[in-house]
CSV table of C-alpha atoms and ligand atoms in Angstrom, one decimal:
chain,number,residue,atom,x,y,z
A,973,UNK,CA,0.0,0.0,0.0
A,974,UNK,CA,0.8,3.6,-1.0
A,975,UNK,CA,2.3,5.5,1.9
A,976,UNK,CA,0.0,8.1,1.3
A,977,UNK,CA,-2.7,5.7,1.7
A,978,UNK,CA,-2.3,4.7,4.9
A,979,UNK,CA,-3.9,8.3,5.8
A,980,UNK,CA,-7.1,7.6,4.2
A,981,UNK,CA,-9.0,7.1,7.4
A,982,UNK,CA,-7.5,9.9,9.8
A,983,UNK,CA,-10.4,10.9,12.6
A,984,UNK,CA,-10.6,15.2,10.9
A,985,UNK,CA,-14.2,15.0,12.1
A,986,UNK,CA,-12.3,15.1,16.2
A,987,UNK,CA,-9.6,17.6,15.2
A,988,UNK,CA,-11.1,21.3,15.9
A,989,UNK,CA,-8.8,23.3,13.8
A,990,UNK,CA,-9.3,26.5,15.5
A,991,UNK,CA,-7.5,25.9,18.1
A,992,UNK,CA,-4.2,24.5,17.3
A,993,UNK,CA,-1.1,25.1,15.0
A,994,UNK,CA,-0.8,22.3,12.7
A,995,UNK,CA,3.1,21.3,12.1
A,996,UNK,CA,2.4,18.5,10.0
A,997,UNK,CA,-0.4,16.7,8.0
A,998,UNK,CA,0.9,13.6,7.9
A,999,UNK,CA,1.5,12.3,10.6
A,1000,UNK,CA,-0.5,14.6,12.3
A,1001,UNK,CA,1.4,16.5,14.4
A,1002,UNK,CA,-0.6,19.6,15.7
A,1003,UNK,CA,-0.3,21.7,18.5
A,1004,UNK,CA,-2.3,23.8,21.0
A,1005,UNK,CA,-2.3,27.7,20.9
A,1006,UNK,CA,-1.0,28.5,23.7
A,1007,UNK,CA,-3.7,31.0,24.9
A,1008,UNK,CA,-6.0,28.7,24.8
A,1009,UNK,CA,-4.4,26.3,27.3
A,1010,UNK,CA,-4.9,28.3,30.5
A,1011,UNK,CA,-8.7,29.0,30.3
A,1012,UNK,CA,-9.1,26.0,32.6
A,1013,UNK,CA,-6.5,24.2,35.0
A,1014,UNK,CA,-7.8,20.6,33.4
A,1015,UNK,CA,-7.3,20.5,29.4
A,1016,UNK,CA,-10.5,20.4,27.3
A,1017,UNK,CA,-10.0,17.3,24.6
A,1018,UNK,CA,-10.2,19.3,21.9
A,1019,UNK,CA,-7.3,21.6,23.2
A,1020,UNK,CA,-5.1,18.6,24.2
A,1021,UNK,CA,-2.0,18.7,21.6
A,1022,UNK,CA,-1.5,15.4,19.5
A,1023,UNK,CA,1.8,13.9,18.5
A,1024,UNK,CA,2.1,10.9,15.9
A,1025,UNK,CA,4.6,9.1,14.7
A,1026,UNK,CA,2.2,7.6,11.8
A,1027,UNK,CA,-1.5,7.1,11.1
A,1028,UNK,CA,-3.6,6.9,13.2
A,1029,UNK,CA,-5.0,3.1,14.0
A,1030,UNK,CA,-8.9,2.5,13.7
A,1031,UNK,CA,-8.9,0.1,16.4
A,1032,UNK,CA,-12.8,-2.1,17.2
A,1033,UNK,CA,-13.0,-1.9,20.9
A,1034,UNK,CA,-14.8,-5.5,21.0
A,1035,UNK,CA,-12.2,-7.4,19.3
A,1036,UNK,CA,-9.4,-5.0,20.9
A,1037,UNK,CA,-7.0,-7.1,23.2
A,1038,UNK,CA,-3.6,-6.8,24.8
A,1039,UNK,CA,-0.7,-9.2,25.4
A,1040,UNK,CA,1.5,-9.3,28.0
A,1041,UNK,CA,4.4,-11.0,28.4
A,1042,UNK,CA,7.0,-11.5,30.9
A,1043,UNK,CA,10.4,-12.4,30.2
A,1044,UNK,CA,12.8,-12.7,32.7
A,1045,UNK,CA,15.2,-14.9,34.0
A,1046,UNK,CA,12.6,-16.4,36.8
A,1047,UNK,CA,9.8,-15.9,35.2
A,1048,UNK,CA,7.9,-16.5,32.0
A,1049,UNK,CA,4.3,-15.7,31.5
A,1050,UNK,CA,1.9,-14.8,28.8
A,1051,UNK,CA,-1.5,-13.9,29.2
A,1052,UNK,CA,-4.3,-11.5,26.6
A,1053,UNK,CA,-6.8,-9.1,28.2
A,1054,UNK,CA,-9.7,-7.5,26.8
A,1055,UNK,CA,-11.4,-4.5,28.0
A,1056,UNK,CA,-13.8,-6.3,29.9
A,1057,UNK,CA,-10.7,-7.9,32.0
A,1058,UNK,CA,-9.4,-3.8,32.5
A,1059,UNK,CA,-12.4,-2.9,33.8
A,1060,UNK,CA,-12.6,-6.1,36.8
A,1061,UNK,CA,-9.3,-4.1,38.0
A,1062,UNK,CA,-10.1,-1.3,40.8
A,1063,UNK,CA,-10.2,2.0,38.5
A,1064,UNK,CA,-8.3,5.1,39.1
A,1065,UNK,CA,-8.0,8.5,38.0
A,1066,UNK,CA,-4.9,11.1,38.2
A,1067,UNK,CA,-4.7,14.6,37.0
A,1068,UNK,CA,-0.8,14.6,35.1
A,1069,UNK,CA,0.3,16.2,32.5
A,1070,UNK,CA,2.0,14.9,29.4
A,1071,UNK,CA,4.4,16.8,27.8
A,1072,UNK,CA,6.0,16.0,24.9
A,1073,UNK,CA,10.1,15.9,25.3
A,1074,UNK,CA,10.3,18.4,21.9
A,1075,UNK,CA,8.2,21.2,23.6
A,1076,UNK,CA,9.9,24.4,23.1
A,1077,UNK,CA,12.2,22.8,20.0
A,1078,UNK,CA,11.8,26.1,18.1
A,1079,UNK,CA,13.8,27.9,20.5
A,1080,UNK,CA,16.6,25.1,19.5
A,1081,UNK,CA,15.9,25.7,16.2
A,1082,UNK,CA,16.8,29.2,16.5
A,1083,UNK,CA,20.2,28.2,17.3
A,1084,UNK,CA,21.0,25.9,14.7
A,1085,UNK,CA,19.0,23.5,12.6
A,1086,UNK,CA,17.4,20.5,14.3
A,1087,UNK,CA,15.9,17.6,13.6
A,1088,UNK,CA,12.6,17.3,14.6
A,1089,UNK,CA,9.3,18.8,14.2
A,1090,UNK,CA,9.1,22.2,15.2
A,1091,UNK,CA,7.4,22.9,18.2
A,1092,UNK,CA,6.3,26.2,20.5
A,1093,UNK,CA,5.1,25.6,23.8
A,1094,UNK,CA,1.7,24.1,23.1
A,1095,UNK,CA,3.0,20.4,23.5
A,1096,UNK,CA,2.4,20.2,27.2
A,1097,UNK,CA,-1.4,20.1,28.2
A,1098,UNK,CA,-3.0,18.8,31.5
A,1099,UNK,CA,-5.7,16.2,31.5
A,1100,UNK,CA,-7.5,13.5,34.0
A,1101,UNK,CA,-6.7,10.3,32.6
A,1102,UNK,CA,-8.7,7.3,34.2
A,1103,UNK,CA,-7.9,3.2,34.2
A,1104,UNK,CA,-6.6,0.5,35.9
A,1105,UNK,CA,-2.8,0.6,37.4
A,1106,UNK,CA,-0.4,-1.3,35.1
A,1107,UNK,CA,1.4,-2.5,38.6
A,1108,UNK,CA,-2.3,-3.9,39.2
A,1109,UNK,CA,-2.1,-5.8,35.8
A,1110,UNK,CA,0.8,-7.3,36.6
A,1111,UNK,CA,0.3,-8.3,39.8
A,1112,UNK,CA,-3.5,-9.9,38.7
A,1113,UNK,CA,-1.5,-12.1,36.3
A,1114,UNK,CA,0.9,-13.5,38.7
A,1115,UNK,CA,4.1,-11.1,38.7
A,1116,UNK,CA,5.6,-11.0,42.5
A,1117,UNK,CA,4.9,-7.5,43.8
A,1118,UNK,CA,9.0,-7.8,45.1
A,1119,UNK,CA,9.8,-8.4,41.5
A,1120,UNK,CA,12.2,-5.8,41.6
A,1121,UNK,CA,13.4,-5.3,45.0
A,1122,UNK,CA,14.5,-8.9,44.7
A,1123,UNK,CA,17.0,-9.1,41.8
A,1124,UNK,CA,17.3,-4.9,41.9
A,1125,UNK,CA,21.0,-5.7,40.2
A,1126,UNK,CA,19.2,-6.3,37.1
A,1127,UNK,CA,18.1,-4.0,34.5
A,1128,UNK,CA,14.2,-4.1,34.4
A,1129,UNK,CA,12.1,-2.7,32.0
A,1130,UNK,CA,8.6,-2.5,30.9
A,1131,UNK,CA,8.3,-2.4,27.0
A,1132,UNK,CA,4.7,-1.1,25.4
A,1133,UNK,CA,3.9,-1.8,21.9
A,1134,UNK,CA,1.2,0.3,19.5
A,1135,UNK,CA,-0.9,-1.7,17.2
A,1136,UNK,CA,-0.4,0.4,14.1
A,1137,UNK,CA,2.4,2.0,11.9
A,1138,UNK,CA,5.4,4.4,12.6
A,1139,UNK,CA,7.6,6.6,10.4
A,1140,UNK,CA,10.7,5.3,11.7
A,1141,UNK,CA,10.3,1.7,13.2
A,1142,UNK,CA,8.0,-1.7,12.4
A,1143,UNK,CA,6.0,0.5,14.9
A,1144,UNK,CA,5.8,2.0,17.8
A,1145,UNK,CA,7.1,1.4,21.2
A,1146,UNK,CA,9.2,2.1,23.9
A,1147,UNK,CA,10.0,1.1,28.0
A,1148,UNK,CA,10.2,2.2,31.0
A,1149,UNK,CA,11.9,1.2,34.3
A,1150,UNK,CA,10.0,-1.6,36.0
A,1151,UNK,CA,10.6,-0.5,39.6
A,1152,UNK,CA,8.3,2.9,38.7
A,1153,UNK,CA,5.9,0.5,37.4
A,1154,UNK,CA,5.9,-1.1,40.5
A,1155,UNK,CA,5.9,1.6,43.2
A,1156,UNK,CA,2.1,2.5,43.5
A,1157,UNK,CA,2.7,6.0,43.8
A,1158,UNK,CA,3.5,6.6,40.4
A,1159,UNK,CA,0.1,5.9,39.4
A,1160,UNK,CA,1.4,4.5,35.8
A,1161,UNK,CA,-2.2,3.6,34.1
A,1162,UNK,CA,-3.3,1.6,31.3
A,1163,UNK,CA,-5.8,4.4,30.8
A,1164,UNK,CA,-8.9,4.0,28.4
A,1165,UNK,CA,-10.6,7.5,30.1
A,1166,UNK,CA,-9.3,10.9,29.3
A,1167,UNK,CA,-11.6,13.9,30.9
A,1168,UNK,CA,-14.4,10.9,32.2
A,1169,UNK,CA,-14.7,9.9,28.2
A,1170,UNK,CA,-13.3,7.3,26.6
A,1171,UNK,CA,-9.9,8.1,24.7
A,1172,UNK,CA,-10.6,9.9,21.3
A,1173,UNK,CA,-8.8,7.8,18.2
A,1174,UNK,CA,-6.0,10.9,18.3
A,1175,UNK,CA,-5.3,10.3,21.6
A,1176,UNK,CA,-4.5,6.7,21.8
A,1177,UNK,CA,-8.3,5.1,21.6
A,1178,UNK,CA,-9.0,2.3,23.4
A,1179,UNK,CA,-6.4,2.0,25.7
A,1180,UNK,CA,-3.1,3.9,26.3
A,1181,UNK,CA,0.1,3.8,29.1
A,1182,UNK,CA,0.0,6.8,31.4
A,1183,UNK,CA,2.8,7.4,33.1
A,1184,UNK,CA,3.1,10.7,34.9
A,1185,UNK,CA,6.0,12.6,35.6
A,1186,UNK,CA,7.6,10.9,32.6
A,1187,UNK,CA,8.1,11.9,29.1
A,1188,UNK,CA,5.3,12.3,26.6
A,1189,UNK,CA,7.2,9.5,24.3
A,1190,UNK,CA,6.6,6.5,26.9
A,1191,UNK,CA,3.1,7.2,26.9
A,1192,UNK,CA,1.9,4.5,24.1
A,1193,UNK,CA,-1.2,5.0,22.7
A,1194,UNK,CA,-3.1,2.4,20.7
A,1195,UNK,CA,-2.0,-0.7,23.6
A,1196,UNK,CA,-0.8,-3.7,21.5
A,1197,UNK,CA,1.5,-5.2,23.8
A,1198,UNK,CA,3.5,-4.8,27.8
A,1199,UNK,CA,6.4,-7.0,28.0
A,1200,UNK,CA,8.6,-7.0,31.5
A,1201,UNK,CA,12.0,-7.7,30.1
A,1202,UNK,CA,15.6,-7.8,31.5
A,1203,UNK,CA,16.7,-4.8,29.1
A,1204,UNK,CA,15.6,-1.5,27.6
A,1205,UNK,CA,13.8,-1.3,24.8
A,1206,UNK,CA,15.4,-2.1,21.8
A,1207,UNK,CA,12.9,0.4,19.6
A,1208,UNK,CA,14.2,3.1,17.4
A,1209,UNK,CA,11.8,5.4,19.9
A,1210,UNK,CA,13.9,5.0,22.7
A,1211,UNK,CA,17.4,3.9,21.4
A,1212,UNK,CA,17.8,6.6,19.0
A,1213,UNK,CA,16.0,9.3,19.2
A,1214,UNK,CA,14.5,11.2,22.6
A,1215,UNK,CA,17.8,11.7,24.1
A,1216,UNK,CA,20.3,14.8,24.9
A,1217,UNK,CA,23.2,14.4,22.8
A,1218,UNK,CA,26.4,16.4,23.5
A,1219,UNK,CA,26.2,19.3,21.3
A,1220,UNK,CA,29.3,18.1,18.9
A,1221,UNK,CA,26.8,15.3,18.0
A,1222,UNK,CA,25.3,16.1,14.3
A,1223,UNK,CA,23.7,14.0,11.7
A,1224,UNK,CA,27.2,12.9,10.5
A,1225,UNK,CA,28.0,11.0,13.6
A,1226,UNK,CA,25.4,11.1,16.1
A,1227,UNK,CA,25.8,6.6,15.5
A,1228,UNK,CA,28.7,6.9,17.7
A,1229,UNK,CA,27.0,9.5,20.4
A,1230,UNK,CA,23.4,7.1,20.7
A,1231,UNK,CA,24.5,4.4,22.5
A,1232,UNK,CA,26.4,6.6,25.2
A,1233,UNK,CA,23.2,8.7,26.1
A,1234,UNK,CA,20.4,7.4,28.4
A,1235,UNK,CA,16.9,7.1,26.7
A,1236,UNK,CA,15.3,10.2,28.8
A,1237,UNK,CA,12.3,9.6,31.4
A,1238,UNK,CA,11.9,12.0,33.2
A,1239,UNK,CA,10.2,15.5,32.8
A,1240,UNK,CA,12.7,18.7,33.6
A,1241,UNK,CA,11.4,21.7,35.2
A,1242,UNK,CA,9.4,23.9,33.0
A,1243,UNK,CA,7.2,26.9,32.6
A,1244,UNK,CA,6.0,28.9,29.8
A,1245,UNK,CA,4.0,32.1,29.1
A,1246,UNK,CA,0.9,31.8,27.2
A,1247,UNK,CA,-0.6,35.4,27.6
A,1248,UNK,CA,0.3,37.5,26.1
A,1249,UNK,CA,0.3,34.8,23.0
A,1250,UNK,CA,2.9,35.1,20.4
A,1251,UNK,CA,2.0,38.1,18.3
A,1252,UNK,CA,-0.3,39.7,21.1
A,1253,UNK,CA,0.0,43.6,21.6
A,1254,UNK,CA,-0.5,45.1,24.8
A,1255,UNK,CA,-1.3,49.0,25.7
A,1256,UNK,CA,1.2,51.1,26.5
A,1257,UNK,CA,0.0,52.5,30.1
A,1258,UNK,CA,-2.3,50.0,30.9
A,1259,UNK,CA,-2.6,46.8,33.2
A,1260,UNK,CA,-2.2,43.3,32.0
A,1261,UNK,CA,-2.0,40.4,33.8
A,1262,UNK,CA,0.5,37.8,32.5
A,1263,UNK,CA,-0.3,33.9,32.5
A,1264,UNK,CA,0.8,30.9,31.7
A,1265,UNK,CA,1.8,27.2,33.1
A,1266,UNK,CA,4.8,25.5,34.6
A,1267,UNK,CA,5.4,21.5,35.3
A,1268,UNK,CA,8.4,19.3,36.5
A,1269,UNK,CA,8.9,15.6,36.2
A,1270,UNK,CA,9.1,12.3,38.0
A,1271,UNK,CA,6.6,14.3,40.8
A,1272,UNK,CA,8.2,17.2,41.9
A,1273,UNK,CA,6.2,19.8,43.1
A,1274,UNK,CA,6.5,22.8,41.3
A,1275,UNK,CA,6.9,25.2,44.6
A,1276,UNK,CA,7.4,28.7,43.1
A,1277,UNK,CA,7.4,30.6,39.3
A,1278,UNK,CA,9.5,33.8,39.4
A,1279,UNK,CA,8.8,37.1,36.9
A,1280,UNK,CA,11.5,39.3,35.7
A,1281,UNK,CA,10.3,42.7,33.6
A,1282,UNK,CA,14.1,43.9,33.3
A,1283,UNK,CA,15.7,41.2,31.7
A,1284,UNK,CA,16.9,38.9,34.8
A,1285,UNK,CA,18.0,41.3,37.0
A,1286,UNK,CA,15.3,41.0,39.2
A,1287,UNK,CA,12.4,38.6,39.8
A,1288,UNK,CA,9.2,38.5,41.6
A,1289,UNK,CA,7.3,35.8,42.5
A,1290,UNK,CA,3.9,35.0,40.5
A,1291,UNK,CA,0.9,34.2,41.9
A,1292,UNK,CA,0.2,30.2,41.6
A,1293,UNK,CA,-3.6,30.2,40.9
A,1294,UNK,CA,-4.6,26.8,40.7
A,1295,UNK,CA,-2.3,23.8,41.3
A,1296,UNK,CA,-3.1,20.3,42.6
A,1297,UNK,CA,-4.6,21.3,46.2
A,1298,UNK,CA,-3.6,21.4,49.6
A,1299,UNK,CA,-4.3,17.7,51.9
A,1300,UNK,CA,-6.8,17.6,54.5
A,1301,UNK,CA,-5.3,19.5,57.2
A,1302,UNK,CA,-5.3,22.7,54.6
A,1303,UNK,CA,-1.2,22.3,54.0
A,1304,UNK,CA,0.5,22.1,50.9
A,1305,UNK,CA,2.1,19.2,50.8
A,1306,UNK,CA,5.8,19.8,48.8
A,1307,UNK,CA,6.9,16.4,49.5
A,1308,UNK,CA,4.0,14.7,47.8
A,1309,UNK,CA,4.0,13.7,44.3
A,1310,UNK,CA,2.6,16.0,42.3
A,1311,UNK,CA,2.0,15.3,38.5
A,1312,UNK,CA,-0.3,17.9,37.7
A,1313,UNK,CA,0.6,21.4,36.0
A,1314,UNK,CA,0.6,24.9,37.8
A,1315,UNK,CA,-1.1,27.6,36.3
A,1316,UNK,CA,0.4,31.1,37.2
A,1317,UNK,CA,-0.5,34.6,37.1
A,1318,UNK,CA,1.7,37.7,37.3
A,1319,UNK,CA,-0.3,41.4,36.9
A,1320,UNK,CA,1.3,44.6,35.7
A,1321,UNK,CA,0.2,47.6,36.7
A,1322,UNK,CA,1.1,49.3,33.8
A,1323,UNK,CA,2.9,48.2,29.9
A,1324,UNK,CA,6.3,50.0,29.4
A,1325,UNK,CA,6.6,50.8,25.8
A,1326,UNK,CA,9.4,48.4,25.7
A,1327,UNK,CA,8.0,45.3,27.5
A,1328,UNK,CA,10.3,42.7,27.8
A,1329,UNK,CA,8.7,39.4,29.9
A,1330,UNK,CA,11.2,36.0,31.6
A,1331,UNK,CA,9.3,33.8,33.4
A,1332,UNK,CA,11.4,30.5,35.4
A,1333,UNK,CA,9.7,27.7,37.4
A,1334,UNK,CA,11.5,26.0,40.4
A,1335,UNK,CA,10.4,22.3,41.6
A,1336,UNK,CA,10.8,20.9,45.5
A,1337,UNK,CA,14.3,19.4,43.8
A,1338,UNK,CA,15.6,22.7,43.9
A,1339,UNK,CA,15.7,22.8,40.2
A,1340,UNK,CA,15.1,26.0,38.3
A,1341,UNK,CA,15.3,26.7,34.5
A,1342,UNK,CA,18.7,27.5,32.7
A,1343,UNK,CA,19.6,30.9,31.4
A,1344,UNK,CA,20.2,30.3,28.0
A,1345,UNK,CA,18.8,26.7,25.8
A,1346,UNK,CA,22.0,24.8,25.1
A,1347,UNK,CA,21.8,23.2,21.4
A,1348,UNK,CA,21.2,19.7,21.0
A,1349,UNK,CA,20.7,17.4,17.8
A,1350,UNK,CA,17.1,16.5,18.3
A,1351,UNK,CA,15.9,19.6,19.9
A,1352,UNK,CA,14.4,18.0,23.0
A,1353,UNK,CA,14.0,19.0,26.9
A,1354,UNK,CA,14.8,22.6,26.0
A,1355,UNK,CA,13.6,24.4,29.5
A,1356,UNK,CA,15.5,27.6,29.1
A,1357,UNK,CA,14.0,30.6,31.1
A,1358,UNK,CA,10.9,31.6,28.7
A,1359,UNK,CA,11.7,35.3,27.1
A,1360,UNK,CA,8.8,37.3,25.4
A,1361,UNK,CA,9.2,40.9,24.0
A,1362,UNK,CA,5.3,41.2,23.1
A,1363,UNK,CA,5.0,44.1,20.4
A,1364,UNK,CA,3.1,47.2,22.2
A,1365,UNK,CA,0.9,50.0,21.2
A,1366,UNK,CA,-0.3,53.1,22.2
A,1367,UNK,CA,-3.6,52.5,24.1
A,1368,UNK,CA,-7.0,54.2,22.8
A,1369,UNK,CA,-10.4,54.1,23.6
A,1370,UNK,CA,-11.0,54.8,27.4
A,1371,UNK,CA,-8.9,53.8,30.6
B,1012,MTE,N1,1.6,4.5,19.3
B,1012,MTE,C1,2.1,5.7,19.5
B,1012,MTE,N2,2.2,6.2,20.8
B,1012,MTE,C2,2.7,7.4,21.0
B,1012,MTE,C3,3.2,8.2,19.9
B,1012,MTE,C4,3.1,7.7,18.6
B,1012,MTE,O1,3.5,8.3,17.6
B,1012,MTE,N3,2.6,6.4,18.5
B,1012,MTE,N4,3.8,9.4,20.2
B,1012,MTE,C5,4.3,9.6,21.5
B,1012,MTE,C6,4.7,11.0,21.8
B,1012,MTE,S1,6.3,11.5,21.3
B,1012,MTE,C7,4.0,11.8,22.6
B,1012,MTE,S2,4.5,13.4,23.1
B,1012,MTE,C8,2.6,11.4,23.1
B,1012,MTE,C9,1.6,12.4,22.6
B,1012,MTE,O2,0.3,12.0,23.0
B,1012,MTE,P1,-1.0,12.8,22.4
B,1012,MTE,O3,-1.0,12.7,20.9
B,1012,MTE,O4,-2.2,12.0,23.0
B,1012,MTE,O5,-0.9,14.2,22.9
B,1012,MTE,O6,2.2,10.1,22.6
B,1012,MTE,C10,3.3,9.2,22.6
B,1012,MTE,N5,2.8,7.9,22.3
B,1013,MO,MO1,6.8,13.5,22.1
């Protein structure tokens, strides 16, 4: 079949164009304008970004099933479940956001070519996924809850596989470490609910891995397979590709620099402005209120966002508006996971006519974004502090 073929039977009737940026056709790679993003702390559907590595799979939820494997030294088993054997499992539901490791490539891009689509900062979005724990999964079909902790000298991972065809690989798939599988506060989900629906087609429809605090990439949509294994994946997804090379690593020789880098996991400290919006102009004079998000990884709380107006000389602190809440005794918890985004607002009482904006997150790991984005092949996990200079204008109408 026809490459071009295989995108016959994309879901356009789920993809509200208004409100994203569309990078490329096919696959479709599209993502959110950042304005719209902080209208509400959870992510509406239709403002979630979507990343694709292929077409998108036009999968029968009655005949769906997925195989998992285990194959270890100890221990073999194989076993198929079905939606109806998910849904037997006690059900949970965790507000995280998935961000994809490319967010913010086009301020890589600006240093030197990359290779990768270009992305602004609508590749993060915050959404409550719902379905059974994967440590849950493997525990129903007979893998010791020690599993880890009892040969910890070995290199354990869990591999997912997506039903369906990718650009760069048979198809899609890569793995993450078993022992954050394991530990039930990571809250890693085979999740078939996104917002209290079931998963849209774009999104991974029915079932995909959720696994907070963790790169976008390891979340798997279209479930095919889970295999426990004694090593990484071997995909192109996570051998080549969605890691930090060294910045002398180019196309001409990145072979040598792959196999020295780790496949990333976790999420780095982040924060972004999305109001004003690129190309926004605020009135000279007048208030504005500045907004926007800011998430770390593997749970770190984000505990503080910082504002400079005079380009990093000084900061102040922005007000966090809604973040995951406080626990019962009315205490913020820093100590916590926390997988959820922070939305942020910063007011200023009145526009200079040259308005220059930073904006830096910091997480309870004492992390905090770097000054300036250092270069790297494949664009990803640029955090550098966010810099706008929004184009201003001389206010009319009445104050
Ligand atoms: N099967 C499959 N799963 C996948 C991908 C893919 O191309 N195919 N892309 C990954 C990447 S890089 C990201 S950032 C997220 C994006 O999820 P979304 O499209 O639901 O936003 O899915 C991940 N899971
Ligand atoms: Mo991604």
């Amino acid at each position: 079949m026809p490459v071009s073929e295989d995108y016959n039977d994309e879901p356009w009737c789920d993809r509200d164009l208004n409100n994203y940026i569309i990078r490329s056709r096919e696959p479709f790679n599209a993502e959110a304008k950042v304005d719209g993003l902080i209208d509400s702390y959870v992510t509406p559907v239709n403002k979630h970004f979507r990343r694709n590595h292929g077409p998108i799979p036009n999968l029968d939820k009655e005949s769906w099933n997925v195989t998992i494997e285990v194959d270890t030294n100890e221990l073999h088993i194989s076993k198929t479940l079905n939606l109806n054997d998910l849904n037997q499992l006690p059900q949970f539901e965790v507000i995280a956001v998935l961000e994809c490791a490319g967010n913010r490539r086009d301020g890589l891009k600006a240093i030197k070519e990359v290779n990768g689509v270009t992305w602004g900062a609508g590749t993060a979005s915050n959404s409550q996924w719902g379905g059974c724990r994967l440590r849950d999964i493997l525990v129903s079909i007979g893998v010791p809850k020690d599993l880890c902790s009892k040969f910890y000298e070995q290199v354990r991972h869990v591999e997912f596989a997506a039903y369906g065809e990718a650009t760069d690989d048979k198809h899609y798939a890569s793995s993450i470490p078993l022992e954050w599988v394991m530990n039930p506060q990571n809250t890693v989900l085979v999740a078939t609910r996104m917002n209290g629906q079931a998963l849209i087609r774009d999104h991974g429809f029915p079932a995909r891995i959720v696994a907070p605090g963790i790169i976008g990439a390891r979340w798997v949509k279209w479930l095919r397979s889970i295999r426990v294994q004694d090593r990484e994946s071997d995909s192109y997804y996570q051998q080549l590709d969605y890691k930090i090379l060294p910045p002398m690593a180019t196309g001409d020789n990145c072979d040598k620099f792959w196999p020295q880098f780790p496949a990333l996991q976790e999420l780095s400290i982040q924060s972004a402005i999305c109001r004003p919006a690129p190309g926004e102009k605020l009135q000279i004079g007048r208030p504005y209120v500045v907004r926007g998000y800011a998430l770390s990884g593997a749970g770190r709380a984000v505990d503080r966002v910082e504002v400079s107006l005079d380009c990093g000389r000084t900061w102040e602190l922005a007000k966090l508006v809604s973040m995951q809440g406080p626990n019962s005794n009315g205490k913020h918890e820093w100590s916590a996971r926390h997988w959820a985004w922070v939305l942020w607002s910063f007011p200023i009482a009145s526009v200079p006519s040259r308005c220059s904006i930073a904006c830096r997150a910091w997480d309870a790991g004492g992390n905090t974004q770097p000054d300036a984005a250092v270069w790297n092949y494949r664009g990803v996990m640029n955090n550098a502090v966010f810099r706008i200079e929004p184009p201003t204008t001389v206010g009319g109408g009445k104050l």
